[in-house]
């Protein structure tokens, strides 16, 4: 394996930038906010656009993951635009359209849940990120997408995830928050930075990577504020209820394990983990570095995966023996995205037309919220992301990248520990102190967003959620542990009661009838679309995969 290509974090340029500068209300942030404020007040800046992807397991009345097929009455999970599955047949995924107002996205998401409950009998939607009661690896059924080559590829990809990492890790659920910034912000920023000679597409992509780097530096704050998975059922760690990772956890009740100061076990090495992918060392310094590293990863073999085999005795075990089967296998708390055309991979779409939006992937489901997320959290997220864009964002050298990983690990494992300090540049800083430094900057950006919206809702969200820095008991993770103790100490029983309470709410509240009609039409349409796709296949699956990877390795020219 060409380690030099895999480890290209900095693309050779990070030494040009200061390594240890600590970001607060920086001069660049103040300048950017000040210069954007007048256009915002005149109504010349558009609104942020966002969409929500919400995952959730279907469970039975005993809080066990169901073994039933994805309900036919919800439509085809291959082609339905809003209701599909993630890894497992039991792991529903809802996808909203793009909206300018958070309330509209939440309204659509709520009606998706209502429509689902109209199709379910004795099943419930699990409202937590860590899964319901499991009975070993095989109790997580792999999603099946039909007989087409496209559907078979999706199924074989998931079989590959099983042989590489196991199915249990893939039963974890979360919220993916997709945000694109207003189109009219890019020419204004490019002008004030004196970069008029740069193409708007190239400038926009470079600035989105600026945002991503600052997100990577500071995403620990989101894990602290919104992490909601400090506990789990013993069955998550294996059929005997434990493995060599148990030494980080304490017992509560007979089946519950927890970490006293944890915020998000979902984001710890108990949850999503991939030691092989750590070799990629992506720290998002440039679009070309990002695309090149992922393209290398889907082309370079990994010895352990080669030993598993790809197609063995006529059975497909994985799509390839490479570091990544496809680009989506790369795990990260944030991704640059562009809607791909039918003949493109995700990185080819980025390469050809630049970054369109970003996808935040580190958010737990909050079991206390009926949809796992609410409007104040969305407005906090919007403010945080715009702060990441408007603040100074030097490239990340290798040693800083390692420190950022350490900070995130500390916060997910013991973020509410009053003695916890983070490494910020050359300083060791209490989490609360650094959090307030960031919030000072968020207040500036909230004022800009509220000028665009003509209200004070972003500022109100910042002030409400920032209280969690001074009082960790207000965090969802602390609320979860208190509720567990009051409920008797069994995490699965408590979450099951929440699931049934929320299910009764969704079953009893009316949905928008025009949406109900739309969703019913999409059920029929999506099944017909899957049938048409299956009827149109003309080549074998082996030929289809060979052609796919040949195209995937081709670079695309920027438009």
mmCIF file of C-alpha atoms in Angstrom, residues 31-371:
data_model
loop_
_atom_site.group_PDB
_atom_site.id
_atom_site.type_symbol
_atom_site.label_atom_id
_atom_site.label_comp_id
_atom_site.label_asym_id
_atom_site.label_seq_id
_atom_site.Cartn_x
_atom_site.Cartn_y
_atom_site.Cartn_z
ATOM 1 C CA UNK A 31 -14.727 41.739 9.849
ATOM 2 C CA UNK A 32 -16.819 39.148 8.036
ATOM 3 C CA UNK A 33 -19.860 39.639 10.261
ATOM 4 C CA UNK A 34 -19.569 43.417 10.024
ATOM 5 C CA UNK A 35 -19.367 43.445 6.243
ATOM 6 C CA UNK A 36 -22.276 41.033 5.844
ATOM 7 C CA UNK A 37 -24.539 42.793 8.322
ATOM 8 C CA UNK A 38 -25.579 45.667 6.034
ATOM 9 C CA UNK A 39 -26.637 43.370 3.148
ATOM 10 C CA UNK A 40 -28.447 41.179 5.674
ATOM 11 C CA UNK A 41 -30.384 44.102 7.117
ATOM 12 C CA UNK A 42 -31.339 45.221 3.589
ATOM 13 C CA UNK A 43 -32.695 41.788 2.732
ATOM 14 C CA UNK A 44 -29.905 41.061 0.252
ATOM 15 C CA UNK A 45 -28.779 37.792 1.858
ATOM 16 C CA UNK A 46 -30.790 34.619 1.447
ATOM 17 C CA UNK A 47 -31.524 32.096 4.154
ATOM 18 C CA UNK A 48 -29.609 28.958 4.964
ATOM 19 C CA UNK A 49 -31.137 25.806 3.523
ATOM 20 C CA UNK A 50 -31.230 22.569 5.483
ATOM 21 C CA UNK A 51 -32.539 19.044 5.340
ATOM 22 C CA UNK A 52 -32.707 16.301 7.963
ATOM 23 C CA UNK A 53 -31.923 12.596 7.676
ATOM 24 C CA UNK A 54 -33.189 10.702 10.726
ATOM 25 C CA UNK A 55 -32.521 7.040 11.420
ATOM 26 C CA UNK A 56 -34.449 4.830 13.818
ATOM 27 C CA UNK A 57 -34.797 1.114 14.504
ATOM 28 C CA UNK A 58 -38.098 -0.705 14.383
ATOM 29 C CA UNK A 59 -38.538 -2.761 17.561
ATOM 30 C CA UNK A 60 -41.144 -5.159 18.913
ATOM 31 C CA UNK A 61 -43.142 -4.920 22.144
ATOM 32 C CA UNK A 62 -40.259 -6.570 24.048
ATOM 33 C CA UNK A 63 -37.756 -3.932 22.890
ATOM 34 C CA UNK A 64 -35.949 -6.324 20.545
ATOM 35 C CA UNK A 65 -34.929 -5.316 17.032
ATOM 36 C CA UNK A 66 -37.534 -6.712 14.648
ATOM 37 C CA UNK A 67 -36.784 -9.399 12.075
ATOM 38 C CA UNK A 68 -39.653 -8.399 9.781
ATOM 39 C CA UNK A 69 -39.146 -7.030 6.296
ATOM 40 C CA UNK A 70 -39.382 -3.314 5.583
ATOM 41 C CA UNK A 71 -43.165 -2.778 5.312
ATOM 42 C CA UNK A 72 -44.346 -2.933 1.697
ATOM 43 C CA UNK A 73 -46.870 -0.203 2.543
ATOM 44 C CA UNK A 74 -44.003 2.261 3.136
ATOM 45 C CA UNK A 75 -42.828 1.924 -0.460
ATOM 46 C CA UNK A 76 -39.633 0.681 -2.054
ATOM 47 C CA UNK A 77 -36.585 1.401 0.074
ATOM 48 C CA UNK A 78 -34.540 1.434 -3.149
ATOM 49 C CA UNK A 79 -36.402 4.291 -4.839
ATOM 50 C CA UNK A 80 -38.585 6.121 -2.285
ATOM 51 C CA UNK A 81 -37.206 9.683 -1.920
ATOM 52 C CA UNK A 82 -38.158 10.112 1.744
ATOM 53 C CA UNK A 83 -38.497 6.688 3.429
ATOM 54 C CA UNK A 84 -35.724 4.122 3.077
ATOM 55 C CA UNK A 85 -33.441 2.024 5.258
ATOM 56 C CA UNK A 86 -29.840 2.476 6.280
ATOM 57 C CA UNK A 87 -27.806 -0.651 7.053
ATOM 58 C CA UNK A 88 -30.489 -2.952 8.369
ATOM 59 C CA UNK A 89 -33.902 -4.015 7.161
ATOM 60 C CA UNK A 90 -35.086 -2.767 10.562
ATOM 61 C CA UNK A 91 -33.245 0.583 10.480
ATOM 62 C CA UNK A 92 -35.580 3.149 8.955
ATOM 63 C CA UNK A 93 -34.177 6.328 7.481
ATOM 64 C CA UNK A 94 -36.268 9.426 6.824
ATOM 65 C CA UNK A 95 -35.080 12.112 4.408
ATOM 66 C CA UNK A 96 -36.756 15.507 4.311
ATOM 67 C CA UNK A 97 -36.698 17.922 1.393
ATOM 68 C CA UNK A 98 -34.547 21.032 1.666
ATOM 69 C CA UNK A 99 -36.187 23.892 3.578
ATOM 70 C CA UNK A 100 -35.305 27.467 4.468
ATOM 71 C CA UNK A 101 -37.215 27.330 7.761
ATOM 72 C CA UNK A 102 -36.368 24.769 10.457
ATOM 73 C CA UNK A 103 -40.033 24.433 11.419
ATOM 74 C CA UNK A 104 -40.933 23.291 7.898
ATOM 75 C CA UNK A 105 -38.300 20.526 7.921
ATOM 76 C CA UNK A 106 -39.530 19.321 11.315
ATOM 77 C CA UNK A 107 -43.161 19.407 10.156
ATOM 78 C CA UNK A 108 -42.372 17.216 7.148
ATOM 79 C CA UNK A 109 -40.318 14.847 9.305
ATOM 80 C CA UNK A 110 -43.179 14.563 11.797
ATOM 81 C CA UNK A 111 -45.602 13.588 9.042
ATOM 82 C CA UNK A 112 -43.188 10.915 7.806
ATOM 83 C CA UNK A 113 -43.277 9.418 11.305
ATOM 84 C CA UNK A 114 -47.085 9.675 11.471
ATOM 85 C CA UNK A 115 -47.423 7.979 8.088
ATOM 86 C CA UNK A 116 -45.096 5.196 9.223
ATOM 87 C CA UNK A 117 -47.097 4.496 12.352
ATOM 88 C CA UNK A 118 -50.221 4.172 10.197
ATOM 89 C CA UNK A 119 -48.490 1.204 8.527
ATOM 90 C CA UNK A 120 -47.083 -0.488 11.654
ATOM 91 C CA UNK A 121 -48.981 -2.934 13.841
ATOM 92 C CA UNK A 122 -47.203 -4.105 16.982
ATOM 93 C CA UNK A 123 -43.939 -2.291 16.266
ATOM 94 C CA UNK A 124 -42.387 0.886 17.622
ATOM 95 C CA UNK A 125 -39.708 3.313 16.511
ATOM 96 C CA UNK A 126 -36.699 3.297 18.822
ATOM 97 C CA UNK A 127 -35.966 6.911 19.871
ATOM 98 C CA UNK A 128 -32.338 6.436 20.980
ATOM 99 C CA UNK A 129 -29.072 6.182 19.070
ATOM 100 C CA UNK A 130 -27.747 3.062 20.784
ATOM 101 C CA UNK A 131 -29.783 0.065 19.644
ATOM 102 C CA UNK A 132 -32.502 -1.927 21.299
ATOM 103 C CA UNK A 133 -31.979 -5.398 22.735
ATOM 104 C CA UNK A 134 -29.860 -7.578 20.432
ATOM 105 C CA UNK A 135 -29.229 -11.320 20.233
ATOM 106 C CA UNK A 136 -25.829 -11.379 18.635
ATOM 107 C CA UNK A 137 -24.563 -10.262 15.245
ATOM 108 C CA UNK A 138 -27.167 -12.127 13.190
ATOM 109 C CA UNK A 139 -30.060 -10.431 14.997
ATOM 110 C CA UNK A 140 -29.403 -7.340 12.871
ATOM 111 C CA UNK A 141 -30.934 -8.225 9.465
ATOM 112 C CA UNK A 142 -29.124 -6.764 6.444
ATOM 113 C CA UNK A 143 -31.316 -4.645 4.180
ATOM 114 C CA UNK A 144 -32.343 -6.180 0.860
ATOM 115 C CA UNK A 145 -32.964 -3.853 -2.093
ATOM 116 C CA UNK A 146 -34.257 -6.272 -4.702
ATOM 117 C CA UNK A 147 -32.772 -8.062 -7.690
ATOM 118 C CA UNK A 148 -31.478 -5.168 -9.800
ATOM 119 C CA UNK A 149 -27.755 -4.604 -10.113
ATOM 120 C CA UNK A 150 -28.087 -1.328 -8.205
ATOM 121 C CA UNK A 151 -30.081 -3.018 -5.445
ATOM 122 C CA UNK A 152 -27.675 -5.968 -5.291
ATOM 123 C CA UNK A 153 -24.733 -3.581 -5.008
ATOM 124 C CA UNK A 154 -26.342 -1.889 -2.005
ATOM 125 C CA UNK A 155 -26.938 -5.292 -0.368
ATOM 126 C CA UNK A 156 -23.434 -6.642 -1.059
ATOM 127 C CA UNK A 157 -21.923 -3.406 0.251
ATOM 128 C CA UNK A 158 -23.736 -4.023 3.544
ATOM 129 C CA UNK A 159 -22.535 -7.645 3.581
ATOM 130 C CA UNK A 160 -19.040 -6.211 3.251
ATOM 131 C CA UNK A 161 -19.624 -3.938 6.251
ATOM 132 C CA UNK A 162 -20.658 -7.048 8.196
ATOM 133 C CA UNK A 163 -17.504 -9.053 7.444
ATOM 134 C CA UNK A 164 -15.303 -5.999 8.075
ATOM 135 C CA UNK A 165 -16.857 -4.501 11.218
ATOM 136 C CA UNK A 166 -19.839 -6.630 12.265
ATOM 137 C CA UNK A 167 -23.514 -5.803 12.085
ATOM 138 C CA UNK A 168 -23.977 -4.601 15.646
ATOM 139 C CA UNK A 169 -22.017 -1.412 15.038
ATOM 140 C CA UNK A 170 -24.258 -0.759 12.038
ATOM 141 C CA UNK A 171 -27.418 -0.829 14.188
ATOM 142 C CA UNK A 172 -26.554 2.540 15.756
ATOM 143 C CA UNK A 173 -28.813 5.418 14.678
ATOM 144 C CA UNK A 174 -28.337 9.159 14.462
ATOM 145 C CA UNK A 175 -29.304 12.451 12.869
ATOM 146 C CA UNK A 176 -27.565 13.718 9.739
ATOM 147 C CA UNK A 177 -27.969 17.468 9.353
ATOM 148 C CA UNK A 178 -27.458 18.827 5.851
ATOM 149 C CA UNK A 179 -26.844 22.559 5.370
ATOM 150 C CA UNK A 180 -26.069 24.764 2.383
ATOM 151 C CA UNK A 181 -25.230 28.412 2.825
ATOM 152 C CA UNK A 182 -26.980 31.161 0.829
ATOM 153 C CA UNK A 183 -25.784 31.416 -2.782
ATOM 154 C CA UNK A 184 -25.449 35.185 -2.507
ATOM 155 C CA UNK A 185 -22.999 35.005 0.398
ATOM 156 C CA UNK A 186 -20.158 33.651 -1.771
ATOM 157 C CA UNK A 187 -19.687 36.634 -4.146
ATOM 158 C CA UNK A 188 -19.786 39.013 -1.165
ATOM 159 C CA UNK A 189 -17.130 37.069 0.747
ATOM 160 C CA UNK A 190 -14.987 36.621 -2.344
ATOM 161 C CA UNK A 191 -15.131 40.368 -3.011
ATOM 162 C CA UNK A 192 -14.226 41.424 0.514
ATOM 163 C CA UNK A 193 -11.323 38.951 0.590
ATOM 164 C CA UNK A 194 -9.927 40.310 -2.677
ATOM 165 C CA UNK A 195 -10.207 36.953 -4.477
ATOM 166 C CA UNK A 196 -12.181 38.098 -7.521
ATOM 167 C CA UNK A 197 -9.766 36.304 -9.854
ATOM 168 C CA UNK A 198 -10.819 32.942 -8.393
ATOM 169 C CA UNK A 199 -13.756 31.096 -9.950
ATOM 170 C CA UNK A 200 -16.871 31.201 -7.803
ATOM 171 C CA UNK A 201 -17.084 27.392 -7.823
ATOM 172 C CA UNK A 202 -13.490 27.013 -6.688
ATOM 173 C CA UNK A 203 -13.849 29.740 -4.079
ATOM 174 C CA UNK A 204 -17.050 28.246 -2.677
ATOM 175 C CA UNK A 205 -15.477 24.784 -2.374
ATOM 176 C CA UNK A 206 -12.344 26.164 -0.691
ATOM 177 C CA UNK A 207 -14.456 28.105 1.795
ATOM 178 C CA UNK A 208 -16.606 25.063 2.562
ATOM 179 C CA UNK A 209 -13.381 23.232 3.409
ATOM 180 C CA UNK A 210 -12.479 26.175 5.684
ATOM 181 C CA UNK A 211 -15.807 25.541 7.421
ATOM 182 C CA UNK A 212 -15.120 21.818 7.681
ATOM 183 C CA UNK A 213 -11.685 22.327 9.244
ATOM 184 C CA UNK A 214 -13.096 24.622 11.936
ATOM 185 C CA UNK A 215 -15.885 22.118 12.489
ATOM 186 C CA UNK A 216 -13.289 19.408 13.028
ATOM 187 C CA UNK A 217 -11.469 21.614 15.507
ATOM 188 C CA UNK A 218 -14.588 22.337 17.516
ATOM 189 C CA UNK A 219 -17.108 19.519 16.984
ATOM 190 C CA UNK A 220 -16.387 18.348 20.529
ATOM 191 C CA UNK A 221 -18.671 21.212 21.632
ATOM 192 C CA UNK A 222 -21.612 19.644 19.792
ATOM 193 C CA UNK A 223 -20.843 16.283 21.378
ATOM 194 C CA UNK A 224 -20.925 17.896 24.806
ATOM 195 C CA UNK A 225 -24.074 19.952 24.226
ATOM 196 C CA UNK A 226 -26.138 17.384 22.310
ATOM 197 C CA UNK A 227 -24.657 13.969 23.117
ATOM 198 C CA UNK A 228 -27.441 11.730 24.432
ATOM 199 C CA UNK A 229 -25.942 8.234 24.617
ATOM 200 C CA UNK A 230 -24.103 7.747 27.953
ATOM 201 C CA UNK A 231 -25.555 4.241 28.458
ATOM 202 C CA UNK A 232 -26.356 1.078 26.520
ATOM 203 C CA UNK A 233 -27.754 -2.427 26.858
ATOM 204 C CA UNK A 234 -25.231 -5.166 27.644
ATOM 205 C CA UNK A 235 -26.271 -7.046 24.505
ATOM 206 C CA UNK A 236 -24.576 -4.372 22.383
ATOM 207 C CA UNK A 237 -21.194 -5.709 23.516
ATOM 208 C CA UNK A 238 -21.830 -9.293 22.488
ATOM 209 C CA UNK A 239 -23.939 -12.307 23.268
ATOM 210 C CA UNK A 240 -22.363 -12.692 26.715
ATOM 211 C CA UNK A 241 -22.993 -9.009 27.470
ATOM 212 C CA UNK A 242 -19.382 -7.916 27.530
ATOM 213 C CA UNK A 243 -16.060 -7.737 25.750
ATOM 214 C CA UNK A 244 -12.671 -6.168 26.270
ATOM 215 C CA UNK A 245 -14.148 -2.672 25.972
ATOM 216 C CA UNK A 246 -16.253 -3.065 29.135
ATOM 217 C CA UNK A 247 -13.579 -1.679 31.436
ATOM 218 C CA UNK A 248 -14.690 1.842 30.450
ATOM 219 C CA UNK A 249 -18.215 1.231 31.726
ATOM 220 C CA UNK A 250 -20.008 0.724 35.027
ATOM 221 C CA UNK A 251 -23.087 -1.357 35.712
ATOM 222 C CA UNK A 252 -26.528 0.031 36.459
ATOM 223 C CA UNK A 253 -29.231 -2.550 37.007
ATOM 224 C CA UNK A 254 -28.819 -6.017 35.523
ATOM 225 C CA UNK A 255 -28.506 -5.196 31.803
ATOM 226 C CA UNK A 256 -27.333 -1.582 31.639
ATOM 227 C CA UNK A 257 -23.787 -0.264 31.257
ATOM 228 C CA UNK A 258 -22.886 3.406 31.385
ATOM 229 C CA UNK A 259 -20.003 5.840 31.743
ATOM 230 C CA UNK A 260 -20.636 8.425 34.492
ATOM 231 C CA UNK A 261 -19.353 11.455 32.557
ATOM 232 C CA UNK A 262 -19.919 10.234 28.982
ATOM 233 C CA UNK A 263 -21.798 12.314 26.455
ATOM 234 C CA UNK A 264 -21.971 10.160 23.306
ATOM 235 C CA UNK A 265 -20.908 6.513 23.449
ATOM 236 C CA UNK A 266 -22.212 6.342 19.885
ATOM 237 C CA UNK A 267 -19.235 8.452 18.805
ATOM 238 C CA UNK A 268 -16.696 6.647 21.001
ATOM 239 C CA UNK A 269 -14.704 3.543 20.127
ATOM 240 C CA UNK A 270 -17.642 1.583 21.557
ATOM 241 C CA UNK A 271 -19.706 2.861 18.643
ATOM 242 C CA UNK A 272 -18.528 3.696 15.162
ATOM 243 C CA UNK A 273 -14.940 2.564 14.813
ATOM 244 C CA UNK A 274 -12.642 1.654 11.971
ATOM 245 C CA UNK A 275 -8.965 1.143 12.665
ATOM 246 C CA UNK A 276 -8.168 0.611 8.989
ATOM 247 C CA UNK A 277 -9.734 3.929 8.009
ATOM 248 C CA UNK A 278 -7.477 5.703 10.470
ATOM 249 C CA UNK A 279 -4.764 5.108 7.887
ATOM 250 C CA UNK A 280 -6.485 7.594 5.573
ATOM 251 C CA UNK A 281 -5.648 10.553 7.832
ATOM 252 C CA UNK A 282 -8.049 12.983 6.156
ATOM 253 C CA UNK A 283 -8.099 16.414 7.775
ATOM 254 C CA UNK A 284 -9.903 18.228 4.946
ATOM 255 C CA UNK A 285 -7.284 20.723 3.873
ATOM 256 C CA UNK A 286 -8.382 20.861 0.237
ATOM 257 C CA UNK A 287 -10.890 19.387 -2.156
ATOM 258 C CA UNK A 288 -8.164 17.818 -4.298
ATOM 259 C CA UNK A 289 -6.573 16.143 -1.259
ATOM 260 C CA UNK A 290 -9.954 14.848 -0.084
ATOM 261 C CA UNK A 291 -10.924 13.470 -3.493
ATOM 262 C CA UNK A 292 -7.482 11.994 -4.138
ATOM 263 C CA UNK A 293 -7.324 10.226 -0.784
ATOM 264 C CA UNK A 294 -10.768 8.655 -1.134
ATOM 265 C CA UNK A 295 -10.092 7.649 -4.722
ATOM 266 C CA UNK A 296 -6.894 5.938 -3.585
ATOM 267 C CA UNK A 297 -8.804 4.175 -0.794
ATOM 268 C CA UNK A 298 -11.310 2.573 -3.186
ATOM 269 C CA UNK A 299 -8.423 1.362 -5.352
ATOM 270 C CA UNK A 300 -5.826 0.105 -2.825
ATOM 271 C CA UNK A 301 -6.162 -3.417 -1.431
ATOM 272 C CA UNK A 302 -6.043 -4.130 2.300
ATOM 273 C CA UNK A 303 -4.497 -7.513 3.236
ATOM 274 C CA UNK A 304 -7.132 -8.524 5.803
ATOM 275 C CA UNK A 305 -9.937 -7.761 3.382
ATOM 276 C CA UNK A 306 -8.186 -9.705 0.613
ATOM 277 C CA UNK A 307 -8.125 -12.745 2.905
ATOM 278 C CA UNK A 308 -11.906 -12.472 3.376
ATOM 279 C CA UNK A 309 -12.392 -12.719 -0.367
ATOM 280 C CA UNK A 310 -14.753 -10.840 -2.656
ATOM 281 C CA UNK A 311 -16.702 -13.399 -4.699
ATOM 282 C CA UNK A 312 -16.198 -16.864 -3.204
ATOM 283 C CA UNK A 313 -17.900 -19.938 -4.696
ATOM 284 C CA UNK A 314 -20.444 -17.719 -6.415
ATOM 285 C CA UNK A 315 -21.271 -15.741 -3.271
ATOM 286 C CA UNK A 316 -20.408 -12.059 -2.999
ATOM 287 C CA UNK A 317 -18.937 -11.254 0.432
ATOM 288 C CA UNK A 318 -17.999 -7.638 -0.277
ATOM 289 C CA UNK A 319 -17.744 -5.309 -3.245
ATOM 290 C CA UNK A 320 -13.941 -5.258 -3.186
ATOM 291 C CA UNK A 321 -10.951 -6.030 -0.964
ATOM 292 C CA UNK A 322 -9.865 -2.398 -0.907
ATOM 293 C CA UNK A 323 -9.539 -0.014 2.049
ATOM 294 C CA UNK A 324 -13.005 1.285 1.195
ATOM 295 C CA UNK A 325 -15.559 -0.625 -0.853
ATOM 296 C CA UNK A 326 -17.127 2.655 -1.943
ATOM 297 C CA UNK A 327 -16.568 6.232 -0.833
ATOM 298 C CA UNK A 328 -19.575 6.247 1.518
ATOM 299 C CA UNK A 329 -17.800 3.702 3.727
ATOM 300 C CA UNK A 330 -15.526 6.464 4.996
ATOM 301 C CA UNK A 331 -16.706 7.501 8.465
ATOM 302 C CA UNK A 332 -16.404 11.140 9.472
ATOM 303 C CA UNK A 333 -18.319 13.543 11.668
ATOM 304 C CA UNK A 334 -18.770 15.874 8.663
ATOM 305 C CA UNK A 335 -18.658 15.464 4.881
ATOM 306 C CA UNK A 336 -18.588 17.819 1.893
ATOM 307 C CA UNK A 337 -21.439 16.871 -0.439
ATOM 308 C CA UNK A 338 -22.814 17.473 -3.916
ATOM 309 C CA UNK A 339 -25.873 15.763 -5.383
ATOM 310 C CA UNK A 340 -24.412 13.216 -7.797
ATOM 311 C CA UNK A 341 -25.755 12.430 -11.232
ATOM 312 C CA UNK A 342 -26.557 8.872 -12.231
ATOM 313 C CA UNK A 343 -23.100 8.241 -13.729
ATOM 314 C CA UNK A 344 -21.044 9.828 -10.920
ATOM 315 C CA UNK A 345 -19.595 8.802 -7.597
ATOM 316 C CA UNK A 346 -19.841 11.343 -4.742
ATOM 317 C CA UNK A 347 -16.245 12.515 -5.213
ATOM 318 C CA UNK A 348 -16.643 12.822 -8.981
ATOM 319 C CA UNK A 349 -19.628 15.110 -8.396
ATOM 320 C CA UNK A 350 -17.514 17.223 -6.030
ATOM 321 C CA UNK A 351 -14.639 17.284 -8.483
ATOM 322 C CA UNK A 352 -16.829 18.335 -11.406
ATOM 323 C CA UNK A 353 -19.078 20.931 -9.803
ATOM 324 C CA UNK A 354 -17.669 21.691 -6.353
ATOM 325 C CA UNK A 355 -19.109 21.469 -2.855
ATOM 326 C CA UNK A 356 -22.849 22.121 -2.690
ATOM 327 C CA UNK A 357 -23.573 21.528 0.988
ATOM 328 C CA UNK A 358 -22.150 19.872 4.073
ATOM 329 C CA UNK A 359 -23.476 16.893 6.012
ATOM 330 C CA UNK A 360 -23.043 16.871 9.803
ATOM 331 C CA UNK A 361 -22.977 13.279 11.058
ATOM 332 C CA UNK A 362 -22.083 13.469 14.757
ATOM 333 C CA UNK A 363 -25.534 14.172 16.241
ATOM 334 C CA UNK A 364 -27.182 11.647 18.542
ATOM 335 C CA UNK A 365 -30.904 11.159 18.568
ATOM 336 C CA UNK A 366 -32.225 12.932 21.644
ATOM 337 C CA UNK A 367 -34.735 10.397 23.069
ATOM 338 C CA UNK A 368 -36.524 13.140 25.008
ATOM 339 C CA UNK A 369 -37.491 14.915 21.768
ATOM 340 C CA UNK A 370 -40.201 13.242 19.659
ATOM 341 C CA UNK A 371 -38.174 13.749 16.480
#
